[in-house]
PDB file of C-alpha atoms in Angstrom:
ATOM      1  CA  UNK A  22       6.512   9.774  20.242  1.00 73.00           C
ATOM      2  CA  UNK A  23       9.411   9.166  17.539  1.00 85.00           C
ATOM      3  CA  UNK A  24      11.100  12.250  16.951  1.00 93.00           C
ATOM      4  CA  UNK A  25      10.841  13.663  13.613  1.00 95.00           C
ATOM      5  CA  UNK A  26      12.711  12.668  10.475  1.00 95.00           C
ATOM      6  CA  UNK A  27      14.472  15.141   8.443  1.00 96.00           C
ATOM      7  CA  UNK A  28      16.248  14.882   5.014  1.00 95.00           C
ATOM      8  CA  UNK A  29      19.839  15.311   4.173  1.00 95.00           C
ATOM      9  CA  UNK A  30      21.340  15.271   0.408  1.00 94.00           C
ATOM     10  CA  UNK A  31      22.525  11.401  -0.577  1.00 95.00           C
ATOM     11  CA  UNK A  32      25.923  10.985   0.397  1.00 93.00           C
ATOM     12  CA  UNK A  33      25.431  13.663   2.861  1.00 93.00           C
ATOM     13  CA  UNK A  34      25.802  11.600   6.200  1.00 95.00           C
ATOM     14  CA  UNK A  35      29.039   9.600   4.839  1.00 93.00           C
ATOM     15  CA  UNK A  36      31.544  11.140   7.075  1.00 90.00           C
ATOM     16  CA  UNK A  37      29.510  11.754   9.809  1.00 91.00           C
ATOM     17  CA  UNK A  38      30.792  10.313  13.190  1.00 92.00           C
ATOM     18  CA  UNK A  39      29.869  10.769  17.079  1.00 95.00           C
ATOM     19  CA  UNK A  40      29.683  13.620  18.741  1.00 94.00           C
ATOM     20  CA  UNK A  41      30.093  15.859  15.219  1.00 94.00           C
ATOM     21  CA  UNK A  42      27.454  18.513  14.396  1.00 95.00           C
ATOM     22  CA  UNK A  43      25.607  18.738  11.146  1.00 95.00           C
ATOM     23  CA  UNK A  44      23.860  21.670   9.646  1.00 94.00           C
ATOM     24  CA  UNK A  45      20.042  20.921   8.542  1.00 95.00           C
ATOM     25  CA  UNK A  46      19.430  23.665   6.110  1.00 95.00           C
ATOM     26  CA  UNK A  47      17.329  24.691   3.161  1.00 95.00           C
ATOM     27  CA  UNK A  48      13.845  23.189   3.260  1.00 94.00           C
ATOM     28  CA  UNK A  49      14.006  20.841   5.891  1.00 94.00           C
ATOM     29  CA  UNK A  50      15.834  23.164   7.658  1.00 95.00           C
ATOM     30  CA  UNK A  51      13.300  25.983   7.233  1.00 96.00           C
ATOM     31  CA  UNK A  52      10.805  23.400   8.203  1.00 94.00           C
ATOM     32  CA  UNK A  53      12.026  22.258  11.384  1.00 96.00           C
ATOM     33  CA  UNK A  54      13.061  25.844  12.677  1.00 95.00           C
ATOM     34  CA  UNK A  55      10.455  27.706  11.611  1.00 94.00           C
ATOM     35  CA  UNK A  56       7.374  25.530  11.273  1.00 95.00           C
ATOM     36  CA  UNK A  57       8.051  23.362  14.212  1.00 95.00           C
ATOM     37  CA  UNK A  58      10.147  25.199  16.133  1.00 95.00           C
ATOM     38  CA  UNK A  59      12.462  22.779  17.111  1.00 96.00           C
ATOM     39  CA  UNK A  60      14.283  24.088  20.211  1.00 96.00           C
ATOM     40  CA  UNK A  61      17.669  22.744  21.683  1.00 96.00           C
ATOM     41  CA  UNK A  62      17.967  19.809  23.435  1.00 96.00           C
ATOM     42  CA  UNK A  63      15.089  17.994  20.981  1.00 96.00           C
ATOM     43  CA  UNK A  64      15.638  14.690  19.702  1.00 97.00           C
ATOM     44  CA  UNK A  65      15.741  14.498  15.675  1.00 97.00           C
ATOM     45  CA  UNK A  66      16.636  11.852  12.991  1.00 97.00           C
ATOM     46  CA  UNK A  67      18.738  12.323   9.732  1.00 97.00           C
ATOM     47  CA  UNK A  68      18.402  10.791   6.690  1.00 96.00           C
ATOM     48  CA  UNK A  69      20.458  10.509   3.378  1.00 96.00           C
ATOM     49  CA  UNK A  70      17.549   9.242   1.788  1.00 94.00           C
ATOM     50  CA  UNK A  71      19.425   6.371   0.377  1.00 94.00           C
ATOM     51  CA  UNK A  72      20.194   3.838   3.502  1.00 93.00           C
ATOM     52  CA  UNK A  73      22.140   5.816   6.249  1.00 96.00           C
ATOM     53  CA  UNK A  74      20.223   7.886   8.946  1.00 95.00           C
ATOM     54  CA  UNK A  75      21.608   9.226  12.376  1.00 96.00           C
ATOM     55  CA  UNK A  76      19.848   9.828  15.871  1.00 97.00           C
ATOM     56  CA  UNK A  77      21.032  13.039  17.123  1.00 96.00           C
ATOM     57  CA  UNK A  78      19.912  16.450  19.417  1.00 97.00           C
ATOM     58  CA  UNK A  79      19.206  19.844  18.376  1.00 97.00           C
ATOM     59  CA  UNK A  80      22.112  21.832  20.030  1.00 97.00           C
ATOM     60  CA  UNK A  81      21.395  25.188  18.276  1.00 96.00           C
ATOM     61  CA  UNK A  82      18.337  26.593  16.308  1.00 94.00           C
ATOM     62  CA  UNK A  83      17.539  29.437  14.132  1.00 90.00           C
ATOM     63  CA  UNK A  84      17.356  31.322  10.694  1.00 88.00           C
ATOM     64  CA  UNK A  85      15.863  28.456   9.433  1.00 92.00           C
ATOM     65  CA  UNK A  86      18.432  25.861  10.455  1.00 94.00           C
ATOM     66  CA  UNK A  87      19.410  23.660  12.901  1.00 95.00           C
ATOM     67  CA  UNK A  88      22.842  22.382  14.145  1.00 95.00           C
ATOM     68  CA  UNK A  89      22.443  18.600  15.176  1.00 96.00           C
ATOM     69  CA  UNK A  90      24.989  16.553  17.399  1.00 97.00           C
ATOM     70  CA  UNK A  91      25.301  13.076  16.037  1.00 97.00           C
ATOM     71  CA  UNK A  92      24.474  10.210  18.803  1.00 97.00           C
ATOM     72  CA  UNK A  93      24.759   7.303  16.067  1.00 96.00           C
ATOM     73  CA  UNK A  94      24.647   6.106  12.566  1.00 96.00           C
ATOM     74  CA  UNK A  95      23.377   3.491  11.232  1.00 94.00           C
ATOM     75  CA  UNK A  96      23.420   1.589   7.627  1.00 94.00           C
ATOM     76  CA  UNK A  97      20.248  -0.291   6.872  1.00 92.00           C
ATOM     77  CA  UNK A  98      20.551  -3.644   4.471  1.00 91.00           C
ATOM     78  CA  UNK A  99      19.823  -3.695   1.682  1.00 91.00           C
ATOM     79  CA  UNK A 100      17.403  -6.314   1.387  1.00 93.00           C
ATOM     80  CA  UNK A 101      16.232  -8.754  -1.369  1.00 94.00           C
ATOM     81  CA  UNK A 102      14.493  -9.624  -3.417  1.00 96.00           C
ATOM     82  CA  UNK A 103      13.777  -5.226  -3.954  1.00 97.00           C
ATOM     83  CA  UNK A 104       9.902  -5.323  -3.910  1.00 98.00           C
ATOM     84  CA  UNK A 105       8.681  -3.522  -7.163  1.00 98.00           C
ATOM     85  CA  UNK A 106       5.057  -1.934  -7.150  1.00 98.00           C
ATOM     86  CA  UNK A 107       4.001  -1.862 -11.198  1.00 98.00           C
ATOM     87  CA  UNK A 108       0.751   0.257 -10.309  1.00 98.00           C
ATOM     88  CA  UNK A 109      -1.414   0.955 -13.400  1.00 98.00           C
ATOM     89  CA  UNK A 110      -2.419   4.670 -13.599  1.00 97.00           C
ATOM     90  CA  UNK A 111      -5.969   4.763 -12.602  1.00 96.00           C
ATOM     91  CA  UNK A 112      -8.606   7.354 -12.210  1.00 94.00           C
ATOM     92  CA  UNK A 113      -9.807   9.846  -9.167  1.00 93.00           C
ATOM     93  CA  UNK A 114      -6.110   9.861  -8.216  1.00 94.00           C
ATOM     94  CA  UNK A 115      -6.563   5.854  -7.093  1.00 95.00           C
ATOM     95  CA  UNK A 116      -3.027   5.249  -8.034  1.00 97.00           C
ATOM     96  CA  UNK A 117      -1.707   7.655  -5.883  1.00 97.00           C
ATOM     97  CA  UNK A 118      -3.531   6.423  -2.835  1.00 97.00           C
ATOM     98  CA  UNK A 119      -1.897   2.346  -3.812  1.00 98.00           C
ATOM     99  CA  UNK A 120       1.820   4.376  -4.291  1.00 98.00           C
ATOM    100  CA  UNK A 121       1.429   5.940  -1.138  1.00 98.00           C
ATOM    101  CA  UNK A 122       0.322   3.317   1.269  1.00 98.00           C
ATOM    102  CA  UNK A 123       2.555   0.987  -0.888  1.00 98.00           C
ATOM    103  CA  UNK A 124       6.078   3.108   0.533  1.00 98.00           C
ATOM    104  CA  UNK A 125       4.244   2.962   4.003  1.00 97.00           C
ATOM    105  CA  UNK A 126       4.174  -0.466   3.963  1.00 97.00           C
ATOM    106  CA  UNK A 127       7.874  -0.573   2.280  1.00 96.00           C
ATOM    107  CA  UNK A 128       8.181  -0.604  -1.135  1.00 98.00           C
ATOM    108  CA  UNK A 129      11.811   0.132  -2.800  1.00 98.00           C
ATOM    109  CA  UNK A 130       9.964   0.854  -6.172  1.00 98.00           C
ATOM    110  CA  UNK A 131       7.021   2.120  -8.232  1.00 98.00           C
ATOM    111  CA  UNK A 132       6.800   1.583 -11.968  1.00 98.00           C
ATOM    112  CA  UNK A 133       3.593   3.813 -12.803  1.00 98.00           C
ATOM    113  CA  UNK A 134       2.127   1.450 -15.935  1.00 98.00           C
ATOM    114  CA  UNK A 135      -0.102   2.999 -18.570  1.00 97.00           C
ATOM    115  CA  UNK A 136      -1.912  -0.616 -19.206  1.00 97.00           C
ATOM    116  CA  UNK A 137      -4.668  -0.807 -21.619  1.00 96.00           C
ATOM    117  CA  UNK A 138      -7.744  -0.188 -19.631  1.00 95.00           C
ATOM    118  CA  UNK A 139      -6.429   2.584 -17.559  1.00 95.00           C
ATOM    119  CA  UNK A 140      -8.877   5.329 -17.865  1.00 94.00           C
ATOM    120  CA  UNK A 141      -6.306   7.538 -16.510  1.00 94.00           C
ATOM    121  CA  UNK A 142      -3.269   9.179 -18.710  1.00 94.00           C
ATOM    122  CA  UNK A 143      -0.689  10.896 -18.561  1.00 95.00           C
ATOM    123  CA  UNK A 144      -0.643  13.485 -21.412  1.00 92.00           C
ATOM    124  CA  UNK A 145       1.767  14.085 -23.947  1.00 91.00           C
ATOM    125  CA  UNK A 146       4.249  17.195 -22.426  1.00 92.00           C
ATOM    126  CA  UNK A 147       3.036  16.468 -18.943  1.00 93.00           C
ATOM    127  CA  UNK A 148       4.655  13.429 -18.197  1.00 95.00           C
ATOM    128  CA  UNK A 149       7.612  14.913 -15.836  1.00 96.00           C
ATOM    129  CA  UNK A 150       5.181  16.860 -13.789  1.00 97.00           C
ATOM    130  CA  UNK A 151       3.582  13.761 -12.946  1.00 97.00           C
ATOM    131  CA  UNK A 152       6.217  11.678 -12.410  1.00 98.00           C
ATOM    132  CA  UNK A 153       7.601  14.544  -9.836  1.00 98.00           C
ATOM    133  CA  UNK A 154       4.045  14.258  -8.192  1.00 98.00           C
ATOM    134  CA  UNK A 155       4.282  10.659  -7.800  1.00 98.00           C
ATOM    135  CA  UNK A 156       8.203  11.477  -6.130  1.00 98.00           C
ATOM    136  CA  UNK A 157       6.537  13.796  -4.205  1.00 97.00           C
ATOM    137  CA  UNK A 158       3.931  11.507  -2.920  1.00 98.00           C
ATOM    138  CA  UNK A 159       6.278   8.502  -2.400  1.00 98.00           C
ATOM    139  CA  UNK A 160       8.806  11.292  -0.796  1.00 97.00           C
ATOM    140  CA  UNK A 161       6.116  12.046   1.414  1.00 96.00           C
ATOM    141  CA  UNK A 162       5.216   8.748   2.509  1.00 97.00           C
ATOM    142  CA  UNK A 163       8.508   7.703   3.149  1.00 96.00           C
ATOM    143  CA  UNK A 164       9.313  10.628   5.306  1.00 94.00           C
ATOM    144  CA  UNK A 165       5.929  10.836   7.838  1.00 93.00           C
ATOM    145  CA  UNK A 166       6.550   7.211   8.416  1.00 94.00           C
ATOM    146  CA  UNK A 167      10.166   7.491   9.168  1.00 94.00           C
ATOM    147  CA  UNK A 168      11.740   5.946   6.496  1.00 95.00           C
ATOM    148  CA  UNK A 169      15.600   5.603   5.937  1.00 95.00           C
ATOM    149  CA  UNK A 170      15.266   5.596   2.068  1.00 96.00           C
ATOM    150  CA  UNK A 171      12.738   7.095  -0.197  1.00 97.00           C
ATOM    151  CA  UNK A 172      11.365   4.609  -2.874  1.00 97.00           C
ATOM    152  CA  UNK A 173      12.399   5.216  -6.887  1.00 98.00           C
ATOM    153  CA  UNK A 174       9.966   6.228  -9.028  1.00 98.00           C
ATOM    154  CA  UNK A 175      10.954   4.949 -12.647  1.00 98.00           C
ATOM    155  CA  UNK A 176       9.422   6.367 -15.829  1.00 97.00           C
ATOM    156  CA  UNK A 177       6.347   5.794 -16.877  1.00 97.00           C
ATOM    157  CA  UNK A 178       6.278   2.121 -18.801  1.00 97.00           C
ATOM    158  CA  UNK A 179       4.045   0.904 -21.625  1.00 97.00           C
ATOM    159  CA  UNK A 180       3.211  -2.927 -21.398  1.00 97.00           C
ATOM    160  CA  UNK A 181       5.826  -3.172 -24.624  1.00 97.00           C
ATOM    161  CA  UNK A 182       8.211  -1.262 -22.079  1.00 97.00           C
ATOM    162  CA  UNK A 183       7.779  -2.736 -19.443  1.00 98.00           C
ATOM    163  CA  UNK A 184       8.308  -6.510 -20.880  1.00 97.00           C
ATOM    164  CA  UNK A 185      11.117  -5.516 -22.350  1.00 96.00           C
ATOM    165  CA  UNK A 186      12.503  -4.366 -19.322  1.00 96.00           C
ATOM    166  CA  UNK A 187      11.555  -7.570 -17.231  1.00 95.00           C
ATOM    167  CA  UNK A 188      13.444  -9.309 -20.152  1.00 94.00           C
ATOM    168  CA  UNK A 189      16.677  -7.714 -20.138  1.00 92.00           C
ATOM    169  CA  UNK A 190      16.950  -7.660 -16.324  1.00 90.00           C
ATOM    170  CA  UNK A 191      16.659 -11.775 -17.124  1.00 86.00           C
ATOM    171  CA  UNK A 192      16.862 -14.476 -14.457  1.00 84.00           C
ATOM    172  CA  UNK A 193      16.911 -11.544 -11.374  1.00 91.00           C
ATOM    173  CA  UNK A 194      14.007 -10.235 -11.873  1.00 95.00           C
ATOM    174  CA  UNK A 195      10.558 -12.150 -10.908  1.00 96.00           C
ATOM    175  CA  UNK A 196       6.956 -11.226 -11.530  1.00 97.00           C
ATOM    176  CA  UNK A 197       3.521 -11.553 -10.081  1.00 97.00           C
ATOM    177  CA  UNK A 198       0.358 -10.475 -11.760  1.00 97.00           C
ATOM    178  CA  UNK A 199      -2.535  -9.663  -9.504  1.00 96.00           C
ATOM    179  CA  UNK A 200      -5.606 -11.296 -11.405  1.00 93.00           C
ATOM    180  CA  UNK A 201      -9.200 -12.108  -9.062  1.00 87.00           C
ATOM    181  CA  UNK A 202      -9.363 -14.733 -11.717  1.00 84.00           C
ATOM    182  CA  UNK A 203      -6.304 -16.878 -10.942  1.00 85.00           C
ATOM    183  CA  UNK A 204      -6.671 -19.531  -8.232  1.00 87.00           C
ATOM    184  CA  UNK A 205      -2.758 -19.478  -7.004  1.00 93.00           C
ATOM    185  CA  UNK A 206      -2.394 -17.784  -4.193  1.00 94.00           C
ATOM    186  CA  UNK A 207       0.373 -15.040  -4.067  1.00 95.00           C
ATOM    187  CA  UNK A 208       2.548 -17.397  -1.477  1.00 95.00           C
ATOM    188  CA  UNK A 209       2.216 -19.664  -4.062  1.00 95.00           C
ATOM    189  CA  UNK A 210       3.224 -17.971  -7.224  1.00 95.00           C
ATOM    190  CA  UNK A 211       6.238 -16.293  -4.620  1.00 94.00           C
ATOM    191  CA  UNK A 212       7.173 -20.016  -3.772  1.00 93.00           C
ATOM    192  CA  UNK A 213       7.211 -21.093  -7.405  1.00 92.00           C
ATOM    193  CA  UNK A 214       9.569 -18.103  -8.216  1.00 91.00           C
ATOM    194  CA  UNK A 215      11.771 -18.968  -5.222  1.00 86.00           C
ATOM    195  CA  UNK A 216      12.201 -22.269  -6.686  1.00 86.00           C
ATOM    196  CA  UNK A 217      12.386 -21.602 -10.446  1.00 79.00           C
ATOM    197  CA  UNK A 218      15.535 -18.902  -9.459  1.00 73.00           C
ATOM    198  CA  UNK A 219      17.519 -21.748  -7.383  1.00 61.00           C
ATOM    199  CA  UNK A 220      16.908 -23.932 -10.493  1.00 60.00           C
ATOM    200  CA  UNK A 221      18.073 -21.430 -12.956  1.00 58.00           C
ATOM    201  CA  UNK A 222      20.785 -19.412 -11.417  1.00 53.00           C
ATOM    202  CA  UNK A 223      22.519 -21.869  -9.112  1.00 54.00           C
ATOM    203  CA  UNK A 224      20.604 -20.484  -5.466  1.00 58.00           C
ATOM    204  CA  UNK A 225      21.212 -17.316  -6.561  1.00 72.00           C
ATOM    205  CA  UNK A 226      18.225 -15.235  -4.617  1.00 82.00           C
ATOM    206  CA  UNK A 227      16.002 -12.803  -6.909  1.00 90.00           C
ATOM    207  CA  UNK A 228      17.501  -9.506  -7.193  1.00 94.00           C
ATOM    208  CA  UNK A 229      13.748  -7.725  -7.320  1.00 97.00           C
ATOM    209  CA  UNK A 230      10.170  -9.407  -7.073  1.00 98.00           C
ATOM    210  CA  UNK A 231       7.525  -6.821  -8.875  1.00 98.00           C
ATOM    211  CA  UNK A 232       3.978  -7.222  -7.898  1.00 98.00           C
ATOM    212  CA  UNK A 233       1.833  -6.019 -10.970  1.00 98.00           C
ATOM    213  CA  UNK A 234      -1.560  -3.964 -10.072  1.00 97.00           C
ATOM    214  CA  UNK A 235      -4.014  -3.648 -12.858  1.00 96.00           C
ATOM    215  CA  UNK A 236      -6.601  -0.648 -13.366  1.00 95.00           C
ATOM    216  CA  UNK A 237      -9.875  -0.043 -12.468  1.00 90.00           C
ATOM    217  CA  UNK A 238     -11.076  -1.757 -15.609  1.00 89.00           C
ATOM    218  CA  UNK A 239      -8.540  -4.743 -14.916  1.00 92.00           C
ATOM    219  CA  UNK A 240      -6.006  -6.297 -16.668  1.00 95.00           C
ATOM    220  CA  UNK A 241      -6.602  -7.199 -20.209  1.00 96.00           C
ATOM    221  CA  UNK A 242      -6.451 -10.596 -21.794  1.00 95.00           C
ATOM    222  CA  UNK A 243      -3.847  -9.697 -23.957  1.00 96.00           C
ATOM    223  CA  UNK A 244      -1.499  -8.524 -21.301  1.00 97.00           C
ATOM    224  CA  UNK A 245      -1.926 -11.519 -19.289  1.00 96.00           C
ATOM    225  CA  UNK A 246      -1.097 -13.634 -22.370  1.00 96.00           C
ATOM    226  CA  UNK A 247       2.080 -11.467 -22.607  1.00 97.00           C
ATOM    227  CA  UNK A 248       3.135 -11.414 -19.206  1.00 97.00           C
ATOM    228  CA  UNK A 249       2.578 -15.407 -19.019  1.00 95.00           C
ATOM    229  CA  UNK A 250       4.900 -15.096 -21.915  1.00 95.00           C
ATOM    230  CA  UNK A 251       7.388 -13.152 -20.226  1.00 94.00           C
ATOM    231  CA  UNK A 252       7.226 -15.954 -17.173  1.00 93.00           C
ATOM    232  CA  UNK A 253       5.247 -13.833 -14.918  1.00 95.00           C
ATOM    233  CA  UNK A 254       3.280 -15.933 -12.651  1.00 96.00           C
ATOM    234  CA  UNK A 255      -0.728 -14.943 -11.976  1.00 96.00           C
ATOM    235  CA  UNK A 256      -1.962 -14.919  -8.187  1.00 96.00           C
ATOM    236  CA  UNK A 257      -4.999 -14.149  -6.524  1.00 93.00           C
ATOM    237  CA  UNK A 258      -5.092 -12.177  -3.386  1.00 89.00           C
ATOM    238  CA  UNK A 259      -7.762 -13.361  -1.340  1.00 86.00           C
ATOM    239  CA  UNK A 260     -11.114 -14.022  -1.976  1.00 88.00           C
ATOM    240  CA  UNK A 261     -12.397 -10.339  -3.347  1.00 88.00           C
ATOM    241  CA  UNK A 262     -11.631  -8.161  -5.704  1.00 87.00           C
ATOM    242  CA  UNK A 263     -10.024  -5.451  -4.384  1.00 91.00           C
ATOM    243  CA  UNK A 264      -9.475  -1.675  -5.994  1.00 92.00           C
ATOM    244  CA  UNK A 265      -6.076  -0.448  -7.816  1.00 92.00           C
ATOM    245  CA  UNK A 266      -5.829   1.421  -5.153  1.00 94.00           C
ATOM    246  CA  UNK A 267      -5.821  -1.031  -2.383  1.00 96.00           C
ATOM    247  CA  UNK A 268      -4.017  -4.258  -4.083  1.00 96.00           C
ATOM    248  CA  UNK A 269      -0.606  -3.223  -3.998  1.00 96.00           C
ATOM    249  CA  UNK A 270      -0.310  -2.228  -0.493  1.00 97.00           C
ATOM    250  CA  UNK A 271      -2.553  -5.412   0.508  1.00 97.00           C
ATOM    251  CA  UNK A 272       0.122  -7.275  -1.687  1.00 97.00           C
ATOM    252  CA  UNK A 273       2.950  -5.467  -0.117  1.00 97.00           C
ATOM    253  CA  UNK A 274       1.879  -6.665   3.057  1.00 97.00           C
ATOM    254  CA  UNK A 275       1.280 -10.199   2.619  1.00 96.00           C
ATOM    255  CA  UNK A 276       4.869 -10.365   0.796  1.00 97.00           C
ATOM    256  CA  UNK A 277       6.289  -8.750   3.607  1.00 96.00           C
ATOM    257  CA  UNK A 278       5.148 -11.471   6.076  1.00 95.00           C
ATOM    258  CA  UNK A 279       5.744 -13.917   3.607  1.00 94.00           C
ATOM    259  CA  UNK A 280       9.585 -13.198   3.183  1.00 94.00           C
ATOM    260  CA  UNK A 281       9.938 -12.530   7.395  1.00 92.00           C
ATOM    261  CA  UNK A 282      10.750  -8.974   6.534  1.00 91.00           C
ATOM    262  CA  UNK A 283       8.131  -8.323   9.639  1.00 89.00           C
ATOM    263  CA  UNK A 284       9.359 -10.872  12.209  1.00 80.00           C
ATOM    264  CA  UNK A 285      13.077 -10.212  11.994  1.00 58.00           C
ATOM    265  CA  UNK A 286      15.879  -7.838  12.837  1.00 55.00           C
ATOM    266  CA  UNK A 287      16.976  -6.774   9.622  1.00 49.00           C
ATOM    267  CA  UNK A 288      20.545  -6.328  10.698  1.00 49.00           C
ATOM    268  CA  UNK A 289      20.769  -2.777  10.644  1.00 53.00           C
ATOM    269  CA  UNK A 290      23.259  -1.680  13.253  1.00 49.00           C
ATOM    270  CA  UNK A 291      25.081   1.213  14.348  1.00 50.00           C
ATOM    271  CA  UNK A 292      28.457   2.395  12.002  1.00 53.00           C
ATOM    272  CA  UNK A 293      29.679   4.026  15.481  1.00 49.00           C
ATOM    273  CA  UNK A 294      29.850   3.497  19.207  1.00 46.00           C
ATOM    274  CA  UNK A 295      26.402   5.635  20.518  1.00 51.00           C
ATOM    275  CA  UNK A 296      27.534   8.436  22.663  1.00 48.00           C
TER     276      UNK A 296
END
């Protein structure tokens, strides 16, 4: 079994080298101490949350803490395009299930969208408490399937705020819209992307490829007229329509194994010598 995953503060495992110990304290701490009872001699991993994570072996626990000996370090890649989930909020908690099996399946970021049909709101004076249970979730996620780095979770967006966005982050930014209308497929609205950014920019590779997920009531007219506008391109995945809740992490998938993300060594090697 792969031994559990614990997190450490960003910036946390920076000067960590071989054969040092680090302190897990606080929550995790608490957690792997107390609630699993973590004894020496048990393997662990370390995270900073943000691209750096360590293999190492309990050597001491207790009062909610544990004392680690580093066995190696490692800096993942940052890889790109950055795949953006824009989930529309949706009812019976349906965006939370897409968010969730969306960082399984290795998302960098959610956008939660208040679109026009979503039944779902988030109320005025409540919007930070659930945008901390969507970094919750997300954090969650991230963390049960071992995870290096834990997704962003950006503000909640408007469709006005969220084209502006897409158009000030110009050229870098592409965009897919998940219609069961459309008849291109998602590799080929991802291909014409590709190929519109190496026409544009000089071969310069997209910087982050969103995948838009409408709500339960789908995506209005309107905001497919304005995301056309705002060069999105429209894709169908597969031949069903599938819930909010399942078409970003269905998306996710097939973009994964459309970029090689799943049939590659990403390149993520060890900053020091193993012990």
């Amino acid at each position: 079994m792969t031994a559990p995953l614990f997190h450490l503060a960003p910036g946390a495992l920076d000067a960590a080298g071989v054969g040092e110990l680090v302190s897990l304290t606080g929550r995790e701490g608490h957690h792997a101490a107390t609630v699993m009872r973590l004894q020496p001699g048990e393997s662990v991993l370390l995270s900073d949350t943000v691209g750096r994570r360590a293999e190492g072996l309990v050597r001491a626990a207790g009062d909610g803490q544990l004392q680690v000996e580093i066995l190696s370090v490692t800096q993942e890649p940052v890889l790109l395009p950055r795949l953006v989930l824009v989930q529309a909020l949706a009812k019976d908690r349906r965006d939370l299930q897409g968010v969730e099996s969306a960082t399984e399946l290795g998302v960098d970021t959610v956008i939660p969208w208040q679109a026009e049909r979503s039944v779902a709101r988030w109320k005025a004076g409540r919007e930070a408490k659930k945008h901390a249970e969507w970094v919750a979730t997300v954090t969650t996620a991230a963390k049960q399937t071992r995870r290096t780095t834990i997704p962003e979770v950006r503000p909640l967006q408007s469709t006005a705020a969220y084209l502006r966005a897409v158009e000030s982050a110009g050229a870098g930014v592409g965009v897919v819209v998940l219609h069961e209308t459309q008849e291109t497929s998602l590799a080929e609205a991802i291909a014409a992307l590709q190929a519109g950014m190496g026409q544009e920019s000089s071969g310069q590779q997209l910087q982050e490829l969103h995948l838009v997920v409408g709500p339960e009531g789908g995506i209005s007219d309107r905001e497919i007229e304005l995301l056309t506008a705002a060069r999105a391109r429209i894709a169908r995945l597969g031949p069903t329509v599938l819930r909010s809740s399942t078409a970003g992490p269905a998306a996710l998938a097939a973009t994964q194994l459309l970029l090689g993300r799943w049939d590659w060594d990403t390149g993520a090697g060890p900053l020091e010598e193993s012990a």
